[in-house]
Coordinates of C-alpha atoms in Angstrom, one line a residue:
M1 CA -16.9 36.1 -10.5
G2 CA -13.9 35.4 -8.2
K3 CA -11.7 38.2 -6.9
V4 CA -8.9 39.2 -9.2
H5 CA -5.5 39.9 -7.5
E6 CA -3.8 42.9 -9.0
G7 CA -0.1 43.3 -9.0
N8 CA 2.5 40.8 -7.9
S9 CA 1.6 39.0 -4.7
N10 CA 4.5 38.2 -2.5
T11 CA 4.0 34.4 -2.2
E12 CA 7.7 33.5 -2.1
D13 CA 8.7 31.4 0.9
K14 CA 10.8 33.2 3.6
K15 CA 12.2 30.1 5.2
T16 CA 13.9 30.4 8.6
E17 CA 15.9 27.5 10.1
F18 CA 15.7 26.9 13.9
S19 CA 17.8 24.4 15.8
L20 CA 16.5 22.8 19.0
V21 CA 18.5 22.9 22.1
R22 CA 17.8 21.7 25.6
V23 CA 18.4 23.9 28.6
K24 CA 17.3 22.6 32.1
S25 CA 14.8 20.1 30.8
T26 CA 13.3 22.6 28.4
W27 CA 13.6 22.4 24.6
K28 CA 14.0 25.8 22.9
S29 CA 14.3 27.0 19.3
K30 CA 17.5 28.8 18.4
L31 CA 17.9 30.7 15.2
G32 CA 20.6 29.7 12.8
K33 CA 23.0 26.8 12.5
K34 CA 25.7 27.9 15.0
I35 CA 25.1 26.9 18.5
N36 CA 27.3 27.5 21.6
K37 CA 27.3 23.9 22.8
D38 CA 28.8 25.0 26.2
A39 CA 25.7 27.1 27.0
V40 CA 23.2 24.2 26.5
D41 CA 22.7 20.7 27.9
S42 CA 22.2 19.1 24.4
V43 CA 21.5 19.8 20.8
S44 CA 18.9 17.8 18.9
A45 CA 19.4 16.5 15.4
A46 CA 15.9 17.8 14.6
K47 CA 15.2 21.0 12.8
I48 CA 12.2 23.3 12.5
Y49 CA 11.8 25.4 9.3
E50 CA 9.4 28.3 9.5
S51 CA 8.1 29.6 6.2
I52 CA 6.1 32.8 5.9
T53 CA 4.1 33.9 3.0
D54 CA 1.2 36.4 2.5
R55 CA -1.1 33.5 3.0
G56 CA 0.2 32.5 6.4
T57 CA 2.9 30.6 8.2
S58 CA 3.8 26.9 8.0
W59 CA 6.3 24.9 10.0
T60 CA 8.3 21.9 8.5
V61 CA 9.7 19.6 11.0
V62 CA 12.6 17.4 10.2
S63 CA 13.2 14.8 12.9
P64 CA 15.7 12.1 12.1
I65 CA 14.7 8.9 13.8
T66 CA 17.5 6.3 14.3
F67 CA 16.7 2.6 15.0
T68 CA 19.3 0.4 16.4
Y69 CA 18.8 -3.3 16.4
K70 CA 21.1 -6.4 16.7
V71 CA 21.1 -9.5 14.6
T72 CA 23.0 -12.0 16.6
E73 CA 23.9 -15.6 15.8
T74 CA 24.2 -17.8 18.9
H75 CA 24.3 -21.4 19.9
D76 CA 22.1 -23.3 22.5
L77 CA 19.9 -20.2 23.0
L78 CA 17.8 -22.1 25.6
D79 CA 20.7 -23.3 27.6
P80 CA 20.1 -21.8 31.1
T81 CA 23.7 -20.6 31.2
N82 CA 23.2 -18.6 28.0
D83 CA 21.7 -15.1 28.8
T84 CA 21.3 -14.0 25.2
L85 CA 17.6 -14.5 25.2
L86 CA 17.1 -12.3 28.2
L87 CA 19.9 -9.7 27.8
G88 CA 21.2 -10.1 24.2
H89 CA 19.2 -7.0 23.0
I90 CA 21.0 -4.6 25.3
T91 CA 23.6 -2.4 23.6
D92 CA 24.6 -0.2 26.5
P93 CA 27.3 -1.9 28.7
Q94 CA 26.5 0.1 31.7
H95 CA 22.8 -0.8 31.5
L96 CA 23.8 -4.4 31.1
E97 CA 26.0 -4.3 34.1
D98 CA 23.3 -2.6 36.2
I99 CA 20.8 -5.3 35.3
K100 CA 23.2 -8.1 36.3
K101 CA 23.8 -6.5 39.6
S102 CA 20.1 -5.8 40.4
N103 CA 18.1 -8.0 42.6
K104 CA 14.9 -7.1 40.7
P105 CA 13.6 -10.2 38.9
I106 CA 13.5 -10.1 35.1
R107 CA 10.0 -10.2 33.5
R108 CA 9.3 -11.5 30.1
F109 CA 6.1 -12.1 28.0
V110 CA 6.7 -14.8 25.4
V111 CA 4.6 -15.6 22.4
I112 CA 5.5 -18.9 20.8
D113 CA 4.0 -20.9 17.9
Q114 CA 1.9 -23.7 19.3
E115 CA 3.8 -26.4 17.2
V116 CA 7.1 -25.0 18.4
F117 CA 5.9 -25.0 22.0
K118 CA 5.1 -28.7 21.7
I119 CA 8.8 -29.3 20.9
Y120 CA 10.6 -26.6 23.0
G121 CA 8.0 -25.8 25.6
P122 CA 9.6 -27.8 28.5
K123 CA 13.1 -26.5 27.6
L124 CA 11.8 -22.9 27.4
T125 CA 10.0 -23.1 30.8
E126 CA 13.1 -24.7 32.4
Y127 CA 15.2 -21.8 31.0
L128 CA 13.0 -19.1 32.4
E129 CA 12.6 -20.7 35.8
A130 CA 16.4 -21.4 36.1
N131 CA 16.9 -17.7 35.5
N132 CA 14.2 -16.7 38.1
V133 CA 12.2 -15.0 35.4
V134 CA 8.6 -13.8 36.1
Y135 CA 7.1 -14.9 32.8
K136 CA 3.9 -15.6 30.8
I137 CA 4.1 -18.0 27.8
L138 CA 1.3 -17.6 25.3
A139 CA 1.3 -20.5 22.9
L140 CA -1.0 -19.9 19.9
P141 CA -1.8 -21.8 16.7
I142 CA -0.3 -19.4 14.2
T143 CA -0.7 -20.0 10.4
E144 CA -1.0 -17.9 7.3
G145 CA -4.8 -18.4 7.6
N146 CA -5.1 -16.7 11.0
K147 CA -2.4 -14.1 10.4
S148 CA -5.0 -11.4 11.3
M149 CA -5.7 -8.4 13.5
E150 CA -7.9 -10.8 15.7
T151 CA -4.7 -12.8 16.5
A152 CA -2.7 -9.6 17.1
L153 CA -5.5 -8.3 19.5
K154 CA -5.5 -11.7 21.3
I155 CA -1.8 -11.2 22.0
L156 CA -2.3 -7.6 23.1
D157 CA -5.1 -8.5 25.5
D158 CA -2.7 -11.0 27.3
V159 CA 0.2 -8.4 27.1
N160 CA -2.0 -5.9 28.8
N161 CA -3.0 -8.3 31.5
F162 CA 0.6 -9.1 32.2
A163 CA 1.1 -5.4 32.9
L164 CA 4.2 -5.3 30.7
D165 CA 6.7 -2.4 31.1
R166 CA 7.3 -1.2 27.5
R167 CA 10.6 0.5 28.5
T168 CA 12.4 -2.5 30.0
E169 CA 10.5 -5.7 29.1
P170 CA 10.6 -6.6 25.4
I171 CA 8.1 -9.1 24.1
I172 CA 9.8 -12.2 22.9
A173 CA 8.5 -14.0 19.7
I174 CA 9.5 -17.5 19.0
G175 CA 8.4 -19.1 15.8
G176 CA 8.3 -18.8 12.0
G177 CA 7.8 -15.7 9.9
V178 CA 4.1 -15.5 10.5
C179 CA 4.6 -15.5 14.3
L180 CA 7.3 -12.9 14.1
D181 CA 5.3 -10.7 11.9
I182 CA 2.1 -10.8 14.0
V183 CA 4.0 -10.3 17.3
G184 CA 6.0 -7.4 15.7
L185 CA 2.8 -5.7 14.8
A186 CA 1.2 -6.2 18.1
A187 CA 4.4 -4.9 19.9
S188 CA 4.3 -1.7 17.6
L189 CA 0.8 -1.0 18.6
Y190 CA 1.1 -1.5 22.3
R191 CA 1.6 1.8 24.0
R192 CA 2.6 3.0 20.5
R193 CA 5.9 1.1 20.5
T194 CA 7.0 -1.8 22.7
P195 CA 10.4 -3.4 22.1
Y196 CA 10.3 -7.0 20.9
I197 CA 12.8 -9.7 20.2
R198 CA 12.6 -12.2 17.3
V199 CA 13.7 -15.8 17.6
P200 CA 13.2 -17.5 14.3
T201 CA 12.6 -21.3 14.3
T202 CA 12.4 -21.9 10.6
L203 CA 15.0 -21.3 7.9
L204 CA 12.8 -18.9 6.0
S205 CA 12.4 -16.6 9.1
Y206 CA 16.0 -17.1 10.0
I207 CA 17.3 -15.4 6.9
D208 CA 14.4 -13.2 5.9
A209 CA 11.7 -12.1 8.5
S210 CA 14.0 -11.9 11.4
V211 CA 16.5 -9.5 9.9
G212 CA 14.3 -6.6 8.6
A213 CA 11.8 -4.1 10.0
K214 CA 8.5 -5.3 8.5
T215 CA 5.6 -6.4 10.7
G216 CA 2.1 -7.2 9.4
V217 CA -1.0 -9.2 9.2
N218 CA -3.2 -10.1 6.2
F219 CA -6.3 -8.1 5.6
A220 CA -9.1 -8.0 2.9
N221 CA -7.7 -11.3 1.5
C222 CA -4.4 -9.5 0.8
K223 CA -1.1 -10.6 2.2
N224 CA 0.4 -8.2 4.9
K225 CA -1.9 -5.3 3.9
L226 CA -1.8 -4.1 7.5
G227 CA 1.5 -3.5 9.1
A228 CA 4.3 -1.2 10.3
Y229 CA 8.0 -0.8 9.8
I230 CA 9.3 -1.3 13.3
P231 CA 12.4 -3.4 13.7
P232 CA 13.0 -5.7 16.7
A233 CA 15.3 -4.7 19.5
A234 CA 17.2 -7.9 18.4
A235 CA 16.9 -10.9 16.3
L236 CA 18.5 -13.9 18.0
L237 CA 19.5 -16.7 15.5
D238 CA 20.1 -20.2 16.5
L239 CA 20.5 -22.8 13.8
S240 CA 20.0 -25.7 16.2
F241 CA 16.2 -25.0 15.9
M242 CA 16.4 -26.2 12.3
Q243 CA 17.0 -29.8 13.3
T244 CA 13.2 -30.2 14.1
V245 CA 12.0 -28.4 11.0
P246 CA 10.4 -30.6 8.4
R247 CA 12.4 -31.1 5.2
R248 CA 9.8 -29.2 3.1
H249 CA 10.2 -26.1 5.3
I250 CA 14.0 -26.3 4.9
S251 CA 13.4 -26.2 1.2
N252 CA 10.9 -23.4 1.7
G253 CA 13.6 -21.3 3.4
L254 CA 16.2 -22.1 0.7
A255 CA 13.9 -20.2 -1.7
E256 CA 14.6 -16.9 0.0
M257 CA 18.3 -17.7 0.2
L258 CA 18.3 -18.4 -3.5
K259 CA 16.6 -15.1 -4.1
M260 CA 19.5 -13.3 -2.6
A261 CA 22.0 -15.4 -4.5
L262 CA 20.4 -14.6 -7.9
M263 CA 20.1 -10.9 -7.1
K264 CA 23.5 -10.3 -5.5
H265 CA 25.9 -13.1 -5.0
Q266 CA 27.1 -15.6 -7.5
G267 CA 29.2 -17.4 -4.8
L268 CA 26.1 -18.1 -2.8
F269 CA 24.3 -19.5 -5.9
E270 CA 27.2 -21.8 -6.6
L271 CA 27.1 -23.0 -2.9
L272 CA 23.4 -23.8 -3.3
E273 CA 23.9 -25.4 -6.7
E274 CA 26.6 -27.7 -5.4
H275 CA 25.5 -28.3 -1.8
G276 CA 21.8 -27.8 -1.8
C277 CA 21.0 -31.5 -1.3
M278 CA 23.5 -31.7 1.6
L279 CA 21.8 -28.7 3.3
L280 CA 18.5 -30.3 2.9
D281 CA 19.8 -33.7 4.3
T282 CA 21.6 -32.2 7.2
K283 CA 19.1 -29.3 8.0
F284 CA 22.0 -27.0 8.5
Q285 CA 23.4 -29.2 11.3
A286 CA 26.7 -30.9 12.0
D287 CA 26.8 -34.3 10.3
N288 CA 29.2 -37.0 11.3
T289 CA 28.1 -39.7 8.9
L290 CA 27.6 -38.9 5.2
Y291 CA 29.0 -35.4 4.9
G292 CA 31.4 -34.9 7.9
H293 CA 32.2 -31.4 9.1
S294 CA 31.8 -29.8 5.7
S295 CA 28.1 -29.5 6.3
V296 CA 28.7 -27.1 9.1
K297 CA 31.0 -25.0 7.1
V298 CA 28.7 -24.8 4.1
A299 CA 25.7 -24.1 6.4
S300 CA 27.6 -21.2 8.1
Q301 CA 28.8 -19.8 4.8
A302 CA 25.4 -19.8 3.2
T303 CA 23.5 -18.3 6.1
H304 CA 26.2 -15.7 6.6
I305 CA 26.1 -14.6 3.0
A306 CA 22.3 -14.6 2.9
I307 CA 22.0 -12.5 6.0
T308 CA 24.7 -10.1 5.0
T309 CA 23.3 -9.5 1.5
M310 CA 19.8 -9.0 3.0
L311 CA 21.0 -6.5 5.5
E312 CA 22.9 -4.6 2.8
E313 CA 19.6 -4.1 1.0
L314 CA 17.4 -3.5 4.1
A315 CA 19.5 -1.3 6.3
P316 CA 19.5 1.8 3.9
N317 CA 15.9 1.4 3.2
L318 CA 14.0 0.1 6.2
W319 CA 10.9 2.1 5.5
E320 CA 11.0 1.3 1.7
D321 CA 11.3 5.0 0.8
D322 CA 13.2 3.8 -2.3
L323 CA 10.8 1.6 -4.1
N324 CA 13.5 0.1 -6.4
R325 CA 14.2 -3.0 -4.2
L326 CA 16.1 -6.0 -5.3
V327 CA 14.6 -8.0 -2.4
D328 CA 11.2 -7.8 -4.2
F329 CA 12.4 -10.4 -6.7
G330 CA 9.9 -13.3 -6.6
H331 CA 7.4 -11.1 -4.7
L332 CA 5.5 -9.5 -7.6
I333 CA 3.1 -12.2 -8.4
S334 CA 3.6 -14.6 -5.5
P335 CA 1.6 -12.8 -2.8
A336 CA -1.6 -13.1 -5.0
L337 CA -0.7 -16.8 -5.8
E338 CA -0.1 -17.6 -2.2
M339 CA -3.4 -16.2 -1.0
K340 CA -5.3 -17.7 -3.9
V341 CA -4.2 -21.3 -3.2
L342 CA -3.8 -21.0 0.6
P343 CA -2.8 -23.1 2.4
S344 CA -1.4 -25.5 -0.3
L345 CA 1.8 -23.4 -1.0
L346 CA 4.2 -22.2 1.6
H347 CA 5.6 -18.6 1.2
G348 CA 9.0 -19.7 -0.2
E349 CA 7.4 -22.1 -2.6
A350 CA 5.1 -19.4 -4.0
V351 CA 8.2 -17.1 -4.2
N352 CA 10.1 -19.6 -6.1
I353 CA 7.4 -20.1 -8.6
D354 CA 7.4 -16.4 -9.2
M355 CA 11.2 -16.4 -9.5
S356 CA 11.1 -19.3 -11.9
Y357 CA 8.8 -17.4 -14.3
M358 CA 10.9 -14.3 -13.9
V359 CA 14.0 -16.2 -15.0
Y360 CA 12.2 -17.2 -18.1
L361 CA 11.1 -13.6 -18.6
S362 CA 14.8 -12.4 -18.1
H363 CA 15.9 -14.9 -20.7
E364 CA 13.2 -13.7 -23.1
C365 CA 14.4 -10.2 -22.7
G366 CA 17.9 -11.2 -23.6
L367 CA 19.2 -10.6 -20.1
L368 CA 20.1 -14.2 -19.3
M369 CA 21.8 -16.8 -21.4
E370 CA 20.1 -20.2 -22.0
E371 CA 22.8 -22.0 -20.0
E372 CA 22.2 -19.6 -17.1
K373 CA 18.4 -20.1 -17.2
Q374 CA 18.9 -23.8 -17.2
R375 CA 21.4 -23.8 -14.2
I376 CA 18.9 -21.7 -12.2
I377 CA 16.0 -23.9 -12.9
S378 CA 18.0 -27.1 -12.1
C379 CA 19.2 -25.5 -8.9
M380 CA 15.6 -24.9 -7.9
V381 CA 14.6 -28.5 -8.7
G382 CA 17.7 -29.7 -6.7
L383 CA 16.5 -27.6 -3.7
E384 CA 13.1 -29.5 -4.0
L385 CA 11.2 -26.3 -4.8
P386 CA 8.2 -26.1 -7.2
V387 CA 9.0 -24.2 -10.5
W388 CA 5.4 -24.1 -11.9
H389 CA 1.9 -23.9 -10.8
E390 CA -1.4 -24.1 -12.8
E391 CA -2.9 -21.2 -10.8
F392 CA 0.0 -18.9 -11.9
T393 CA -1.8 -17.6 -15.0
M394 CA -1.4 -14.7 -17.4
E395 CA -4.5 -13.3 -15.8
L396 CA -2.8 -13.4 -12.4
I397 CA 0.4 -11.9 -13.7
Q398 CA -1.5 -9.0 -15.4
K399 CA -3.6 -8.2 -12.3
S400 CA -0.6 -8.4 -9.9
L401 CA 1.5 -6.1 -12.1
Q402 CA -1.5 -3.6 -12.4
D403 CA -1.8 -3.7 -8.6
R404 CA 1.9 -3.0 -8.2
L405 CA 1.7 0.1 -10.4
K406 CA -0.8 1.5 -7.9
H407 CA 1.6 1.0 -4.9
S408 CA 4.9 1.6 -6.6
G409 CA 4.7 5.2 -7.8
G410 CA 3.2 4.2 -11.2
L411 CA 6.2 2.0 -12.1
V412 CA 6.4 -1.8 -12.1
R413 CA 9.9 -1.7 -10.7
M414 CA 10.6 -5.3 -11.7
P415 CA 13.9 -6.9 -10.4
L416 CA 15.3 -9.3 -13.0
P417 CA 18.6 -11.2 -13.0
V418 CA 21.0 -10.0 -15.7
G419 CA 23.5 -12.9 -15.0
L420 CA 24.2 -15.1 -12.0
G421 CA 24.4 -13.0 -8.9
Q422 CA 23.6 -9.7 -10.8
A423 CA 20.3 -7.9 -11.1
E424 CA 18.6 -4.7 -12.3
I425 CA 15.3 -3.0 -12.0
F426 CA 13.0 -2.8 -15.2
N427 CA 9.9 -0.8 -15.8
N428 CA 9.0 -1.3 -19.5
T429 CA 8.4 -5.0 -20.1
S430 CA 5.8 -5.4 -22.8
F431 CA 2.8 -7.6 -22.6
D432 CA 4.1 -9.5 -25.7
I433 CA 7.3 -10.4 -23.9
L434 CA 5.4 -11.3 -20.7
Q435 CA 3.2 -13.7 -22.7
R436 CA 6.0 -15.2 -24.8
A437 CA 8.0 -15.9 -21.6
Y438 CA 4.9 -17.4 -20.0
I439 CA 4.2 -19.8 -22.9
K440 CA 7.8 -21.0 -22.9
W441 CA 7.7 -21.4 -19.1
C442 CA 4.5 -23.5 -19.3
E443 CA 5.8 -25.6 -22.2
E444 CA 9.0 -26.5 -20.5
L445 CA 8.0 -26.7 -16.8
S446 CA 4.3 -27.6 -16.5
V447 CA 3.8 -30.6 -14.4
S448 CA 2.3 -32.8 -17.2
S449 CA 2.6 -33.0 -20.9
D450 CA -1.1 -32.4 -21.4
S451 CA -1.3 -29.3 -19.3
T452 CA -2.6 -26.2 -21.0
C453 CA -1.6 -22.7 -20.5
D454 CA -4.2 -20.0 -19.8
V455 CA -3.0 -17.2 -22.1

């Protein structure tokens, strides 16, 4: 028989708050909230709370961590007279001035997608040499299929051989979203956190992967199952890279742009609805033939709105502490679909198929009018995005939503449009509604009239 405690045990916390102050290079605990700042060198934002019960003492550490990173749109990033690639991440004016005055050569380790290197390798090399940079360029074949820890470790091995200084020499990643994700994870692992710079060369990475804090690789046949929330020191955006991107990849990026439009911004939706074909034709570049200068204005508006709305959602929630995230729209079923049919679907294409189904689900729930549903689907088709896939089955939907319950605090947290440019999070969508929406989706959008739905 266990011991019986008689009487009332005093297990109530006696919590004491300590501030942390620095005096002559030493941090000390100071009782209470009032600190004579004249008597100390600095006061930390961190706190230590000491709790004493009859069972012992515990310490709760509250240590606010602030990440500062820049998202900068620039032009002609690889022009040797443009120092943004080398110095654009620096926020302290004095630090910047000191570097410019120093005779010490700048050192940079660059990881670049092999296909991007074939196009921009000579220009990148010329840029680095013109600026007297001591450099190492690692060009790798980077695909969703080799988005793995093996690739990250290959990068880290070369970083280590370069003897990179993690304080002053950020790793530069140049490529699409897969490249930026892998390099970001590798940087976060090297000496626990080495700064890195993202240079997106696809539209999808320009408005999505480049502006957030996520890094990651695929693991156990699951997309981005290993990763960390470590934002770059800077994301440097140059739309001129889009001119060499294949049309399909421009369409792929437009899917993530459309996601933000449907969730947050009707004006962006109307831009894509009206000018999507022009954006595909011009690849977000100036066009002096068919469209004139209006192409530049629309491209600038669309990317600016997409990035702003994305940052609005990400900045307050970089670590995804709040699991109710509008940016998850199109990402409930698509990760499983993408991995299942790899490499036949690009990321944005899989996301759009997910969004297409969710639009039907929203209509079935009475959240979207028929006219709104049709406008959205027509916009997707106009952006040359797939709206249906035979492997997107009810079985896949159910399994994905069950998996989401495990990782989202027991709730589905399903973002759905409730109008053009408006959305809410839902948790109680019944199987019956999911299935009815799926059947209508298949009937109206399946690629051939004799296609059957797996229900």
